[in-house]
PDB file of C-alpha atoms in Angstrom:
ATOM      1  CA  UNK A   1      43.292 119.762  58.991  1.00 85.00           C
ATOM      2  CA  UNK A   2      43.323 121.945  61.989  1.00 82.00           C
ATOM      3  CA  UNK A   3      46.421 123.686  63.607  1.00 85.00           C
ATOM      4  CA  UNK A   4      47.517 122.592  67.083  1.00 82.00           C
ATOM      5  CA  UNK A   5      50.117 125.225  67.822  1.00 82.00           C
ATOM      6  CA  UNK A   6      51.344 128.667  66.445  1.00 86.00           C
ATOM      7  CA  UNK A   7      54.616 130.033  67.911  1.00 85.00           C
ATOM      8  CA  UNK A   8      56.756 133.120  66.632  1.00 86.00           C
ATOM      9  CA  UNK A   9      60.092 131.309  65.746  1.00 87.00           C
ATOM     10  CA  UNK A  10      62.307 134.045  63.914  1.00 89.00           C
ATOM     11  CA  UNK A  11      61.852 137.545  64.125  1.00 83.00           C
ATOM     12  CA  UNK A  12      62.654 138.606  60.993  1.00 83.00           C
ATOM     13  CA  UNK A  13      60.811 135.742  59.477  1.00 90.00           C
ATOM     14  CA  UNK A  14      61.315 131.879  58.977  1.00 92.00           C
ATOM     15  CA  UNK A  15      62.466 130.432  55.573  1.00 93.00           C
ATOM     16  CA  UNK A  16      62.080 126.643  56.152  1.00 95.00           C
ATOM     17  CA  UNK A  17      61.746 124.129  59.027  1.00 95.00           C
ATOM     18  CA  UNK A  18      61.986 120.011  58.783  1.00 95.00           C
ATOM     19  CA  UNK A  19      61.242 117.458  61.042  1.00 92.00           C
ATOM     20  CA  UNK A  20      63.527 114.518  62.079  1.00 90.00           C
ATOM     21  CA  UNK A  21      62.190 111.137  60.923  1.00 85.00           C
ATOM     22  CA  UNK A  22      63.710 109.630  63.884  1.00 80.00           C
ATOM     23  CA  UNK A  23      62.072 109.802  67.732  1.00 78.00           C
ATOM     24  CA  UNK A  24      64.055 111.094  70.386  1.00 70.00           C
ATOM     25  CA  UNK A  25      62.876 108.861  73.082  1.00 55.00           C
ATOM     26  CA  UNK A  26      59.852 107.243  73.708  1.00 48.00           C
ATOM     27  CA  UNK A  27      57.880 107.548  76.658  1.00 46.00           C
ATOM     28  CA  UNK A  28      55.233 106.440  79.118  1.00 46.00           C
ATOM     29  CA  UNK A  29      51.323 106.286  77.515  1.00 49.00           C
ATOM     30  CA  UNK A  30      52.946 105.888  73.601  1.00 51.00           C
ATOM     31  CA  UNK A  31      54.750 109.297  74.184  1.00 59.00           C
ATOM     32  CA  UNK A  32      57.502 109.961  71.615  1.00 68.00           C
ATOM     33  CA  UNK A  33      59.563 112.979  71.249  1.00 78.00           C
ATOM     34  CA  UNK A  34      60.508 114.857  68.050  1.00 85.00           C
ATOM     35  CA  UNK A  35      63.147 117.332  66.934  1.00 89.00           C
ATOM     36  CA  UNK A  36      61.882 120.299  64.947  1.00 93.00           C
ATOM     37  CA  UNK A  37      64.384 122.518  62.827  1.00 95.00           C
ATOM     38  CA  UNK A  38      63.727 125.919  61.776  1.00 95.00           C
ATOM     39  CA  UNK A  39      65.540 128.376  59.965  1.00 95.00           C
ATOM     40  CA  UNK A  40      65.037 132.153  59.124  1.00 92.00           C
ATOM     41  CA  UNK A  41      65.919 135.335  58.017  1.00 90.00           C
ATOM     42  CA  UNK A  42      67.852 136.129  61.519  1.00 89.00           C
ATOM     43  CA  UNK A  43      70.561 134.020  60.334  1.00 90.00           C
ATOM     44  CA  UNK A  44      69.508 131.511  62.890  1.00 90.00           C
ATOM     45  CA  UNK A  45      68.719 127.417  63.359  1.00 94.00           C
ATOM     46  CA  UNK A  46      66.507 126.790  65.999  1.00 94.00           C
ATOM     47  CA  UNK A  47      65.816 123.494  67.530  1.00 92.00           C
ATOM     48  CA  UNK A  48      62.650 122.631  68.996  1.00 90.00           C
ATOM     49  CA  UNK A  49      61.291 119.202  70.595  1.00 88.00           C
ATOM     50  CA  UNK A  50      57.929 118.119  70.007  1.00 86.00           C
ATOM     51  CA  UNK A  51      55.319 116.171  71.832  1.00 80.00           C
ATOM     52  CA  UNK A  52      51.846 114.642  70.754  1.00 73.00           C
ATOM     53  CA  UNK A  53      49.264 112.261  71.843  1.00 68.00           C
ATOM     54  CA  UNK A  54      45.776 111.988  71.511  1.00 65.00           C
ATOM     55  CA  UNK A  55      45.397 111.920  75.586  1.00 65.00           C
ATOM     56  CA  UNK A  56      47.999 114.387  76.396  1.00 65.00           C
ATOM     57  CA  UNK A  57      48.124 116.473  73.415  1.00 72.00           C
ATOM     58  CA  UNK A  58      50.440 119.124  71.496  1.00 77.00           C
ATOM     59  CA  UNK A  59      53.520 120.397  73.428  1.00 82.00           C
ATOM     60  CA  UNK A  60      56.469 122.106  71.443  1.00 84.00           C
ATOM     61  CA  UNK A  61      59.819 123.313  73.380  1.00 86.00           C
ATOM     62  CA  UNK A  62      62.497 125.515  72.178  1.00 87.00           C
ATOM     63  CA  UNK A  63      65.611 123.384  72.606  1.00 87.00           C
ATOM     64  CA  UNK A  64      68.932 125.331  71.349  1.00 89.00           C
ATOM     65  CA  UNK A  65      70.161 127.756  68.390  1.00 90.00           C
ATOM     66  CA  UNK A  66      72.772 126.245  66.242  1.00 91.00           C
ATOM     67  CA  UNK A  67      75.158 129.343  65.097  1.00 86.00           C
ATOM     68  CA  UNK A  68      77.303 129.365  61.897  1.00 88.00           C
ATOM     69  CA  UNK A  69      75.783 131.430  59.246  1.00 90.00           C
ATOM     70  CA  UNK A  70      76.566 134.781  58.921  1.00 87.00           C
ATOM     71  CA  UNK A  71      73.538 135.633  56.628  1.00 88.00           C
ATOM     72  CA  UNK A  72      69.709 134.615  56.918  1.00 91.00           C
ATOM     73  CA  UNK A  73      69.180 130.800  56.517  1.00 94.00           C
ATOM     74  CA  UNK A  74      67.136 129.780  53.824  1.00 95.00           C
ATOM     75  CA  UNK A  75      67.262 125.696  53.929  1.00 96.00           C
ATOM     76  CA  UNK A  76      67.362 123.011  56.608  1.00 96.00           C
ATOM     77  CA  UNK A  77      67.071 119.166  57.054  1.00 96.00           C
ATOM     78  CA  UNK A  78      67.783 116.455  58.928  1.00 94.00           C
ATOM     79  CA  UNK A  79      69.755 113.167  57.833  1.00 92.00           C
ATOM     80  CA  UNK A  80      67.087 110.035  57.332  1.00 88.00           C
ATOM     81  CA  UNK A  81      69.112 108.827  60.566  1.00 85.00           C
ATOM     82  CA  UNK A  82      68.393 111.987  62.516  1.00 87.00           C
ATOM     83  CA  UNK A  83      72.277 112.374  63.364  1.00 87.00           C
ATOM     84  CA  UNK A  84      72.852 115.092  60.970  1.00 92.00           C
ATOM     85  CA  UNK A  85      71.652 118.272  59.976  1.00 95.00           C
ATOM     86  CA  UNK A  86      72.021 120.355  56.721  1.00 96.00           C
ATOM     87  CA  UNK A  87      71.608 124.178  56.294  1.00 96.00           C
ATOM     88  CA  UNK A  88      71.818 126.502  53.745  1.00 95.00           C
ATOM     89  CA  UNK A  89      72.412 130.153  53.310  1.00 94.00           C
ATOM     90  CA  UNK A  90      72.621 133.485  51.669  1.00 93.00           C
ATOM     91  CA  UNK A  91      76.388 133.544  52.891  1.00 90.00           C
ATOM     92  CA  UNK A  92      76.584 131.072  49.824  1.00 91.00           C
ATOM     93  CA  UNK A  93      77.827 128.067  52.712  1.00 92.00           C
ATOM     94  CA  UNK A  94      76.710 124.696  53.524  1.00 94.00           C
ATOM     95  CA  UNK A  95      76.948 123.380  56.878  1.00 94.00           C
ATOM     96  CA  UNK A  96      76.594 120.049  58.695  1.00 94.00           C
ATOM     97  CA  UNK A  97      75.784 119.684  62.017  1.00 93.00           C
ATOM     98  CA  UNK A  98      75.810 116.432  64.742  1.00 89.00           C
ATOM     99  CA  UNK A  99      72.542 117.163  66.305  1.00 87.00           C
ATOM    100  CA  UNK A 100      73.525 115.265  69.704  1.00 82.00           C
ATOM    101  CA  UNK A 101      76.433 117.474  69.963  1.00 83.00           C
ATOM    102  CA  UNK A 102      75.246 120.226  68.011  1.00 85.00           C
ATOM    103  CA  UNK A 103      79.005 120.750  66.760  1.00 87.00           C
ATOM    104  CA  UNK A 104      79.721 121.903  63.004  1.00 88.00           C
ATOM    105  CA  UNK A 105      81.183 118.541  61.238  1.00 87.00           C
ATOM    106  CA  UNK A 106      81.573 120.236  57.755  1.00 89.00           C
ATOM    107  CA  UNK A 107      81.467 123.921  56.265  1.00 90.00           C
ATOM    108  CA  UNK A 108      81.323 123.379  52.029  1.00 92.00           C
ATOM    109  CA  UNK A 109      81.355 126.609  50.667  1.00 89.00           C
ATOM    110  CA  UNK A 110      81.804 125.612  46.771  1.00 90.00           C
ATOM    111  CA  UNK A 111      78.729 127.482  45.581  1.00 92.00           C
ATOM    112  CA  UNK A 112      78.985 131.400  44.720  1.00 90.00           C
ATOM    113  CA  UNK A 113      75.544 132.325  44.954  1.00 92.00           C
ATOM    114  CA  UNK A 114      72.975 131.687  47.504  1.00 93.00           C
ATOM    115  CA  UNK A 115      72.352 128.471  48.782  1.00 94.00           C
ATOM    116  CA  UNK A 116      68.557 127.537  48.548  1.00 94.00           C
ATOM    117  CA  UNK A 117      67.804 123.945  48.878  1.00 95.00           C
ATOM    118  CA  UNK A 118      69.754 120.871  50.431  1.00 95.00           C
ATOM    119  CA  UNK A 119      68.678 117.163  51.117  1.00 95.00           C
ATOM    120  CA  UNK A 120      70.103 114.277  52.330  1.00 94.00           C
ATOM    121  CA  UNK A 121      69.749 110.326  50.377  1.00 92.00           C
ATOM    122  CA  UNK A 122      67.393 108.060  52.582  1.00 87.00           C
ATOM    123  CA  UNK A 123      70.068 105.236  52.802  1.00 79.00           C
ATOM    124  CA  UNK A 124      73.486 106.116  51.662  1.00 82.00           C
ATOM    125  CA  UNK A 125      75.488 109.248  53.453  1.00 85.00           C
ATOM    126  CA  UNK A 126      74.846 111.380  50.107  1.00 92.00           C
ATOM    127  CA  UNK A 127      73.997 114.533  50.449  1.00 94.00           C
ATOM    128  CA  UNK A 128      72.838 117.414  47.293  1.00 96.00           C
ATOM    129  CA  UNK A 129      72.698 121.158  47.755  1.00 96.00           C
ATOM    130  CA  UNK A 130      71.452 123.612  45.272  1.00 96.00           C
ATOM    131  CA  UNK A 131      72.227 127.045  44.767  1.00 94.00           C
ATOM    132  CA  UNK A 132      71.236 130.471  42.895  1.00 93.00           C
ATOM    133  CA  UNK A 133      74.433 129.739  41.167  1.00 91.00           C
ATOM    134  CA  UNK A 134      72.216 127.193  38.574  1.00 92.00           C
ATOM    135  CA  UNK A 135      73.980 123.945  40.134  1.00 94.00           C
ATOM    136  CA  UNK A 136      73.552 121.266  42.091  1.00 96.00           C
ATOM    137  CA  UNK A 137      76.242 119.655  43.979  1.00 95.00           C
ATOM    138  CA  UNK A 138      76.255 115.944  44.972  1.00 94.00           C
ATOM    139  CA  UNK A 139      78.558 115.427  48.436  1.00 92.00           C
ATOM    140  CA  UNK A 140      79.583 111.848  50.106  1.00 89.00           C
ATOM    141  CA  UNK A 141      80.637 111.335  53.548  1.00 81.00           C
ATOM    142  CA  UNK A 142      84.048 110.045  54.009  1.00 71.00           C
ATOM    143  CA  UNK A 143      83.270 108.402  57.953  1.00 55.00           C
ATOM    144  CA  UNK A 144      86.898 108.402  58.315  1.00 45.00           C
ATOM    145  CA  UNK A 145      87.593 112.045  57.876  1.00 41.00           C
ATOM    146  CA  UNK A 146      87.780 113.995  61.541  1.00 39.00           C
ATOM    147  CA  UNK A 147      85.462 116.988  62.061  1.00 39.00           C
ATOM    148  CA  UNK A 148      86.358 120.091  60.390  1.00 40.00           C
ATOM    149  CA  UNK A 149      86.712 121.238  63.873  1.00 38.00           C
ATOM    150  CA  UNK A 150      89.355 119.563  65.497  1.00 38.00           C
ATOM    151  CA  UNK A 151      91.200 119.814  61.767  1.00 35.00           C
ATOM    152  CA  UNK A 152      90.735 123.535  62.169  1.00 38.00           C
ATOM    153  CA  UNK A 153      93.084 123.094  65.568  1.00 40.00           C
ATOM    154  CA  UNK A 154      96.054 121.292  63.543  1.00 39.00           C
ATOM    155  CA  UNK A 155      95.949 124.230  61.305  1.00 40.00           C
ATOM    156  CA  UNK A 156      98.764 127.169  61.957  1.00 43.00           C
ATOM    157  CA  UNK A 157      96.765 130.377  62.893  1.00 50.00           C
ATOM    158  CA  UNK A 158      96.601 132.793  60.881  1.00 52.00           C
ATOM    159  CA  UNK A 159      97.406 135.565  61.775  1.00 62.00           C
ATOM    160  CA  UNK A 160     101.750 135.749  62.986  1.00 70.00           C
ATOM    161  CA  UNK A 161     101.303 137.857  66.326  1.00 73.00           C
ATOM    162  CA  UNK A 162      99.150 134.707  67.757  1.00 73.00           C
ATOM    163  CA  UNK A 163     101.779 132.466  66.661  1.00 81.00           C
ATOM    164  CA  UNK A 164     102.699 130.260  69.922  1.00 83.00           C
ATOM    165  CA  UNK A 165     106.720 128.960  70.093  1.00 85.00           C
ATOM    166  CA  UNK A 166     105.900 125.725  68.510  1.00 82.00           C
ATOM    167  CA  UNK A 167     104.244 127.581  65.616  1.00 83.00           C
ATOM    168  CA  UNK A 168     107.290 129.904  65.761  1.00 88.00           C
ATOM    169  CA  UNK A 169     109.780 126.920  65.013  1.00 85.00           C
ATOM    170  CA  UNK A 170     107.519 125.142  62.228  1.00 83.00           C
ATOM    171  CA  UNK A 171     107.833 128.369  60.527  1.00 85.00           C
ATOM    172  CA  UNK A 172     111.977 128.142  60.866  1.00 89.00           C
ATOM    173  CA  UNK A 173     111.695 124.874  59.797  1.00 84.00           C
ATOM    174  CA  UNK A 174     109.397 125.366  56.482  1.00 83.00           C
ATOM    175  CA  UNK A 175     112.122 128.356  55.951  1.00 86.00           C
ATOM    176  CA  UNK A 176     114.614 126.156  55.964  1.00 84.00           C
ATOM    177  CA  UNK A 177     116.098 127.570  59.472  1.00 88.00           C
ATOM    178  CA  UNK A 178     115.690 124.710  61.529  1.00 83.00           C
ATOM    179  CA  UNK A 179     119.206 125.164  62.949  1.00 84.00           C
ATOM    180  CA  UNK A 180     117.568 128.524  64.700  1.00 89.00           C
ATOM    181  CA  UNK A 181     115.067 126.373  66.527  1.00 86.00           C
ATOM    182  CA  UNK A 182     116.824 125.953  69.786  1.00 85.00           C
ATOM    183  CA  UNK A 183     118.147 129.607  69.967  1.00 88.00           C
ATOM    184  CA  UNK A 184     114.619 131.041  69.476  1.00 90.00           C
ATOM    185  CA  UNK A 185     113.166 128.292  72.116  1.00 84.00           C
ATOM    186  CA  UNK A 186     115.681 129.011  74.560  1.00 84.00           C
ATOM    187  CA  UNK A 187     114.624 132.900  73.999  1.00 87.00           C
ATOM    188  CA  UNK A 188     111.132 131.955  74.054  1.00 87.00           C
ATOM    189  CA  UNK A 189     110.258 133.510  70.850  1.00 91.00           C
ATOM    190  CA  UNK A 190     106.307 133.672  69.833  1.00 88.00           C
ATOM    191  CA  UNK A 191     105.111 135.415  67.171  1.00 86.00           C
ATOM    192  CA  UNK A 192     104.592 138.449  68.993  1.00 86.00           C
ATOM    193  CA  UNK A 193     108.136 138.668  69.768  1.00 90.00           C
ATOM    194  CA  UNK A 194     109.481 137.279  65.943  1.00 90.00           C
ATOM    195  CA  UNK A 195     107.751 140.311  64.515  1.00 89.00           C
ATOM    196  CA  UNK A 196     109.552 142.509  66.759  1.00 90.00           C
ATOM    197  CA  UNK A 197     112.917 141.257  66.116  1.00 92.00           C
ATOM    198  CA  UNK A 198     115.231 143.549  64.686  1.00 92.00           C
ATOM    199  CA  UNK A 199     119.058 143.358  63.033  1.00 90.00           C
ATOM    200  CA  UNK A 200     120.286 144.352  66.864  1.00 92.00           C
ATOM    201  CA  UNK A 201     118.543 141.561  68.742  1.00 91.00           C
ATOM    202  CA  UNK A 202     119.301 139.374  66.611  1.00 92.00           C
ATOM    203  CA  UNK A 203     123.061 139.722  67.029  1.00 90.00           C
ATOM    204  CA  UNK A 204     123.049 140.932  70.268  1.00 90.00           C
ATOM    205  CA  UNK A 205     119.917 139.075  72.169  1.00 89.00           C
ATOM    206  CA  UNK A 206     120.020 135.790  70.160  1.00 89.00           C
ATOM    207  CA  UNK A 207     123.846 135.699  69.692  1.00 88.00           C
ATOM    208  CA  UNK A 208     123.357 134.671  65.630  1.00 89.00           C
ATOM    209  CA  UNK A 209     126.774 135.617  64.626  1.00 87.00           C
ATOM    210  CA  UNK A 210     126.493 135.028  60.833  1.00 88.00           C
ATOM    211  CA  UNK A 211     125.488 138.247  59.229  1.00 89.00           C
ATOM    212  CA  UNK A 212     124.615 136.379  56.267  1.00 88.00           C
ATOM    213  CA  UNK A 213     121.711 134.233  58.817  1.00 89.00           C
ATOM    214  CA  UNK A 214     120.731 137.275  59.773  1.00 90.00           C
ATOM    215  CA  UNK A 215     119.850 139.113  56.760  1.00 91.00           C
ATOM    216  CA  UNK A 216     117.827 135.853  55.668  1.00 91.00           C
ATOM    217  CA  UNK A 217     115.899 135.609  58.923  1.00 92.00           C
ATOM    218  CA  UNK A 218     114.847 139.397  58.788  1.00 93.00           C
ATOM    219  CA  UNK A 219     113.924 139.015  55.189  1.00 91.00           C
ATOM    220  CA  UNK A 220     111.474 136.233  55.775  1.00 90.00           C
ATOM    221  CA  UNK A 221     110.289 138.461  58.649  1.00 91.00           C
ATOM    222  CA  UNK A 222     109.924 141.111  56.545  1.00 89.00           C
ATOM    223  CA  UNK A 223     107.758 138.917  54.127  1.00 85.00           C
ATOM    224  CA  UNK A 224     105.620 138.213  57.323  1.00 84.00           C
ATOM    225  CA  UNK A 225     104.961 141.676  58.374  1.00 82.00           C
ATOM    226  CA  UNK A 226     103.999 142.514  54.904  1.00 78.00           C
ATOM    227  CA  UNK A 227     101.550 139.651  54.333  1.00 73.00           C
ATOM    228  CA  UNK A 228     100.220 140.978  57.724  1.00 71.00           C
ATOM    229  CA  UNK A 229      99.846 143.954  56.584  1.00 68.00           C
ATOM    230  CA  UNK A 230      97.821 143.008  53.267  1.00 62.00           C
ATOM    231  CA  UNK A 231      95.591 140.966  55.393  1.00 62.00           C
ATOM    232  CA  UNK A 232      94.527 143.473  57.880  1.00 59.00           C
ATOM    233  CA  UNK A 233      93.978 145.996  54.923  1.00 58.00           C
ATOM    234  CA  UNK A 234      91.440 143.488  53.820  1.00 68.00           C
ATOM    235  CA  UNK A 235      89.683 142.718  57.079  1.00 77.00           C
ATOM    236  CA  UNK A 236      85.887 143.694  56.968  1.00 82.00           C
ATOM    237  CA  UNK A 237      84.964 146.617  59.212  1.00 80.00           C
ATOM    238  CA  UNK A 238      82.408 144.692  61.189  1.00 85.00           C
ATOM    239  CA  UNK A 239      85.340 142.139  62.384  1.00 88.00           C
ATOM    240  CA  UNK A 240      87.440 145.103  63.478  1.00 88.00           C
ATOM    241  CA  UNK A 241      87.207 145.760  67.037  1.00 90.00           C
ATOM    242  CA  UNK A 242      86.374 149.493  67.937  1.00 88.00           C
ATOM    243  CA  UNK A 243      88.754 150.172  70.823  1.00 87.00           C
ATOM    244  CA  UNK A 244      91.492 148.001  69.519  1.00 84.00           C
ATOM    245  CA  UNK A 245      90.839 148.419  65.716  1.00 80.00           C
ATOM    246  CA  UNK A 246      91.932 145.044  65.366  1.00 82.00           C
ATOM    247  CA  UNK A 247      90.712 141.751  64.396  1.00 85.00           C
ATOM    248  CA  UNK A 248      88.310 140.773  67.498  1.00 90.00           C
ATOM    249  CA  UNK A 249      89.079 137.350  69.014  1.00 90.00           C
ATOM    250  CA  UNK A 250      86.027 136.987  71.329  1.00 93.00           C
ATOM    251  CA  UNK A 251      83.191 139.908  70.265  1.00 93.00           C
ATOM    252  CA  UNK A 252      81.103 140.673  73.181  1.00 94.00           C
ATOM    253  CA  UNK A 253      77.951 142.938  72.583  1.00 93.00           C
ATOM    254  CA  UNK A 254      77.721 145.993  74.626  1.00 91.00           C
ATOM    255  CA  UNK A 255      74.300 147.514  76.192  1.00 90.00           C
ATOM    256  CA  UNK A 256      74.674 150.253  73.197  1.00 89.00           C
ATOM    257  CA  UNK A 257      74.140 147.678  70.556  1.00 89.00           C
ATOM    258  CA  UNK A 258      77.703 147.417  69.511  1.00 91.00           C
ATOM    259  CA  UNK A 259      80.427 144.888  69.149  1.00 93.00           C
ATOM    260  CA  UNK A 260      83.782 144.605  71.247  1.00 92.00           C
ATOM    261  CA  UNK A 261      86.959 142.637  71.768  1.00 93.00           C
ATOM    262  CA  UNK A 262      85.672 141.218  74.948  1.00 93.00           C
ATOM    263  CA  UNK A 263      88.894 142.086  77.071  1.00 91.00           C
ATOM    264  CA  UNK A 264      89.080 145.638  75.505  1.00 89.00           C
ATOM    265  CA  UNK A 265      85.374 146.445  76.600  1.00 91.00           C
ATOM    266  CA  UNK A 266      86.196 145.213  79.945  1.00 90.00           C
ATOM    267  CA  UNK A 267      88.882 147.168  80.625  1.00 88.00           C
ATOM    268  CA  UNK A 268      86.881 150.492  78.816  1.00 88.00           C
ATOM    269  CA  UNK A 269      84.331 149.603  81.631  1.00 87.00           C
ATOM    270  CA  UNK A 270      87.128 149.138  84.512  1.00 85.00           C
ATOM    271  CA  UNK A 271      89.145 152.350  83.970  1.00 78.00           C
ATOM    272  CA  UNK A 272      86.652 154.797  82.621  1.00 64.00           C
ATOM    273  CA  UNK A 273      82.816 155.735  83.413  1.00 67.00           C
ATOM    274  CA  UNK A 274      80.319 153.966  81.980  1.00 80.00           C
ATOM    275  CA  UNK A 275      80.073 155.308  78.352  1.00 85.00           C
ATOM    276  CA  UNK A 276      80.094 153.765  75.028  1.00 87.00           C
ATOM    277  CA  UNK A 277      82.921 153.923  73.225  1.00 86.00           C
ATOM    278  CA  UNK A 278      81.027 155.094  70.237  1.00 84.00           C
ATOM    279  CA  UNK A 279      78.067 157.455  71.147  1.00 83.00           C
ATOM    280  CA  UNK A 280      79.748 158.530  74.707  1.00 81.00           C
ATOM    281  CA  UNK A 281      76.719 158.406  76.143  1.00 86.00           C
ATOM    282  CA  UNK A 282      76.197 156.499  79.491  1.00 87.00           C
ATOM    283  CA  UNK A 283      76.124 152.653  79.022  1.00 88.00           C
ATOM    284  CA  UNK A 284      72.604 151.239  80.552  1.00 87.00           C
ATOM    285  CA  UNK A 285      73.787 147.967  81.567  1.00 88.00           C
ATOM    286  CA  UNK A 286      77.465 146.604  81.975  1.00 88.00           C
ATOM    287  CA  UNK A 287      76.573 143.500  81.017  1.00 90.00           C
ATOM    288  CA  UNK A 288      78.434 141.877  78.111  1.00 91.00           C
ATOM    289  CA  UNK A 289      76.819 139.178  75.800  1.00 92.00           C
ATOM    290  CA  UNK A 290      78.994 136.894  73.906  1.00 92.00           C
ATOM    291  CA  UNK A 291      78.529 137.629  70.001  1.00 92.00           C
ATOM    292  CA  UNK A 292      78.840 133.915  68.702  1.00 90.00           C
ATOM    293  CA  UNK A 293      77.270 134.468  65.522  1.00 89.00           C
ATOM    294  CA  UNK A 294      79.863 137.570  64.666  1.00 90.00           C
ATOM    295  CA  UNK A 295      82.511 134.989  65.865  1.00 91.00           C
ATOM    296  CA  UNK A 296      81.907 132.214  63.580  1.00 90.00           C
ATOM    297  CA  UNK A 297      81.674 134.658  60.732  1.00 89.00           C
ATOM    298  CA  UNK A 298      85.136 135.852  61.607  1.00 88.00           C
ATOM    299  CA  UNK A 299      86.403 132.115  61.934  1.00 87.00           C
ATOM    300  CA  UNK A 300      85.006 131.190  58.863  1.00 86.00           C
ATOM    301  CA  UNK A 301      86.664 134.253  57.218  1.00 81.00           C
ATOM    302  CA  UNK A 302      89.868 133.144  58.701  1.00 80.00           C
ATOM    303  CA  UNK A 303      89.436 129.957  57.315  1.00 79.00           C
ATOM    304  CA  UNK A 304      88.660 131.182  53.841  1.00 75.00           C
ATOM    305  CA  UNK A 305      91.769 133.452  54.092  1.00 67.00           C
ATOM    306  CA  UNK A 306      93.802 130.291  55.555  1.00 57.00           C
ATOM    307  CA  UNK A 307      92.734 128.410  51.899  1.00 51.00           C
TER     308      UNK A 307
END
């Protein structure tokens, strides 16, 4: 055997790679393109496109990065038809991707330790995953089930302050307070407004005359506030913006190497000197780079707490 090519793929080391058995497309002179997936200690999955003929030789091109894991990725494998890619990670999760859209189809979190191996069955929609928790899990795909991303859109937001007016209306109905939905809608009460309601505003602004009804609403709101405080105390420090001290929704990496909430950092740069909020040193650049890996980790943490 002879080595056709050598490529630096993952900065911290590579752990696994897999070819798709199905060509991406055909071409002239018998040219075929194949996908190659690689994963490594940098928490990334990279997709490459490879072509090889005896006449034109070998060519490897980097295509894209699949995000989702927040720890080193130990294994990856294509489905038999090449339409899906599965990965397993030190973060104990298994992620299934659509190879055409590169969207996440499923995130499986049943393993309790590192996921070290995974494999698709050749001619049936079955998936096997293995872990350091000493188990092998067999999964069957339900073609009628919408992808996880679509389901997530229909789930209520974890943090009350992010609720829309419709979310507040749904919450009122769940608390057996559906008679107040119209009043809250007329006054444009969203999640942030809901948390700021007091007995005075319920009586004077919303005109809720019943003392018992006002007391019930305040009691339910206090339960939400308590839940918010409990959840906030459990947030990992790396998910907190150093400027706002709140959970980041759109994290970006600044030139000082730290991650911040995008809007907060943009305001910092526009209103203050070009200094780092963390080090107080001059920022070499004001370019902000989206931290997609951190955002996926935050979204998965929120999903876990939602369950």
